[in-house]
Amino acid sequence: MCENEKELSIELQIAKFVRTTKCSFKLGSNSLNVNKIDQLSILSYTSGDFEKWNTKYNGNIKLEISDEKGGYLTNSYNIIGYANIKNNTVITIDSIIDVYKR
């Protein structure tokens, strides 16, 4: 990680990881066929023991999703995900992110 990435807030670091990591977005038991992330805001995070993760975060996301007819829909969701953070630096995130209809 370069020096100015360490200066980013935890929320911005998580958002950057979500955008640059190949993540799977799950709505219940269904994986969404995401074409692109339109908007993403990480609202808060909580430290704790979450199995192999030490941080739980939540936020809002707007996703462009492919539908079964080959078209695209844009929907807004609330998200919950997990990350490992050490010394105010995001090390990694869980590649499976849960989404919930707003």
Short mmCIF file of C-alpha atoms in Angstrom, two decimals:
data_model
loop_
_atom_site.label_atom_id
_atom_site.label_comp_id
_atom_site.label_asym_id
_atom_site.label_seq_id
_atom_site.Cartn_x
_atom_site.Cartn_y
_atom_site.Cartn_z
CA MET A 1 0.00 0.00 0.00
CA CYS A 2 1.46 3.37 -0.93
CA GLU A 3 1.91 6.10 1.66
CA ASN A 4 -1.14 8.27 0.80
CA GLU A 5 -3.46 5.21 0.92
CA LYS A 6 -2.55 4.95 4.61
CA GLU A 7 -3.83 8.50 5.06
CA LEU A 8 -7.31 7.57 3.75
CA SER A 9 -10.04 7.01 6.31
CA ILE A 10 -11.00 3.41 7.08
CA GLU A 11 -14.31 3.97 5.27
CA LEU A 12 -12.56 5.16 2.10
CA GLN A 13 -10.06 2.28 2.25
CA ILE A 14 -12.92 -0.24 2.52
CA ALA A 15 -14.76 1.43 -0.39
CA LYS A 16 -11.60 1.23 -2.51
CA PHE A 17 -11.21 -2.48 -1.72
CA VAL A 18 -14.87 -3.14 -2.64
CA ARG A 19 -14.41 -1.38 -5.98
CA THR A 20 -11.10 -3.06 -6.85
CA THR A 21 -11.66 -6.59 -5.49
CA LYS A 22 -13.74 -9.10 -7.41
CA CYS A 23 -16.63 -9.24 -4.95
CA SER A 24 -19.79 -11.29 -5.01
CA PHE A 25 -22.93 -9.44 -3.95
CA LYS A 26 -25.54 -11.69 -2.34
CA LEU A 27 -29.20 -10.84 -1.86
CA GLY A 28 -30.35 -13.59 0.50
CA SER A 29 -29.16 -16.84 -1.09
CA ASN A 30 -28.99 -15.36 -4.60
CA SER A 31 -25.84 -13.92 -6.15
CA LEU A 32 -26.47 -10.76 -8.14
CA ASN A 33 -25.08 -10.49 -11.67
CA VAL A 34 -23.43 -7.09 -11.18
CA ASN A 35 -22.34 -5.17 -14.24
CA LYS A 36 -20.92 -2.19 -12.31
CA ILE A 37 -20.96 -0.28 -9.05
CA ASP A 38 -22.54 3.14 -9.61
CA GLN A 39 -22.26 4.56 -6.08
CA LEU A 40 -20.79 3.30 -2.83
CA SER A 41 -20.71 4.82 0.65
CA ILE A 42 -19.30 3.06 3.70
CA LEU A 43 -21.22 4.56 6.62
CA SER A 44 -19.68 2.88 9.65
CA TYR A 45 -17.56 0.02 10.90
CA THR A 46 -17.29 -1.90 14.16
CA SER A 47 -14.27 -3.74 15.53
CA GLY A 48 -14.85 -7.16 17.06
CA ASP A 49 -14.46 -10.89 16.62
CA PHE A 50 -16.39 -11.95 13.52
CA GLU A 51 -14.90 -15.43 12.95
CA LYS A 52 -11.87 -14.77 10.70
CA TRP A 53 -12.59 -11.02 10.39
CA ASN A 54 -11.89 -8.29 12.95
CA THR A 55 -14.20 -5.61 11.52
CA LYS A 56 -17.81 -5.46 10.31
CA TYR A 57 -18.87 -2.55 8.08
CA ASN A 58 -22.10 -1.30 6.58
CA GLY A 59 -23.09 1.20 3.97
CA ASN A 60 -25.11 1.96 0.86
CA ILE A 61 -24.46 0.86 -2.69
CA LYS A 62 -26.09 1.43 -6.07
CA LEU A 63 -25.52 -1.49 -8.44
CA GLU A 64 -26.17 -1.94 -12.15
CA ILE A 65 -27.43 -5.51 -12.45
CA SER A 66 -27.98 -7.66 -15.54
CA ASP A 67 -31.51 -9.03 -15.70
CA GLU A 68 -32.59 -12.35 -17.20
CA LYS A 69 -33.61 -10.63 -20.48
CA GLY A 70 -30.14 -9.20 -21.10
CA GLY A 71 -31.06 -5.70 -19.96
CA TYR A 72 -29.79 -3.74 -17.00
CA LEU A 73 -31.47 -2.53 -13.83
CA THR A 74 -30.06 -0.09 -11.31
CA ASN A 75 -30.98 -0.72 -7.69
CA SER A 76 -29.90 0.75 -4.37
CA TYR A 77 -29.06 -1.53 -1.45
CA ASN A 78 -27.77 -1.49 2.09
CA ILE A 79 -24.62 -3.59 2.48
CA ILE A 80 -22.90 -5.49 5.26
CA GLY A 81 -19.40 -6.86 4.86
CA TYR A 82 -16.30 -7.88 6.79
CA ALA A 83 -12.67 -6.81 6.73
CA ASN A 84 -9.38 -7.22 8.52
CA ILE A 85 -7.83 -3.97 9.71
CA LYS A 86 -4.46 -3.52 11.39
CA ASN A 87 -2.95 -0.20 12.53
CA ASN A 88 -5.69 1.85 10.79
CA THR A 89 -4.98 0.10 7.48
CA VAL A 90 -7.40 -2.22 5.72
CA ILE A 91 -5.51 -5.44 4.98
CA THR A 92 -8.24 -7.41 3.22
CA ILE A 93 -12.01 -7.69 2.86
CA ASP A 94 -14.36 -10.65 2.55
CA SER A 95 -15.18 -11.05 -1.15
CA ILE A 96 -18.81 -11.94 -0.35
CA ILE A 97 -20.86 -8.87 0.52
CA ASP A 98 -24.46 -9.15 1.71
CA VAL A 99 -26.92 -6.67 0.21
CA TYR A 100 -30.41 -5.81 1.45
CA LYS A 101 -33.15 -3.91 -0.35
CA ARG A 102 -33.59 -0.37 0.94
#
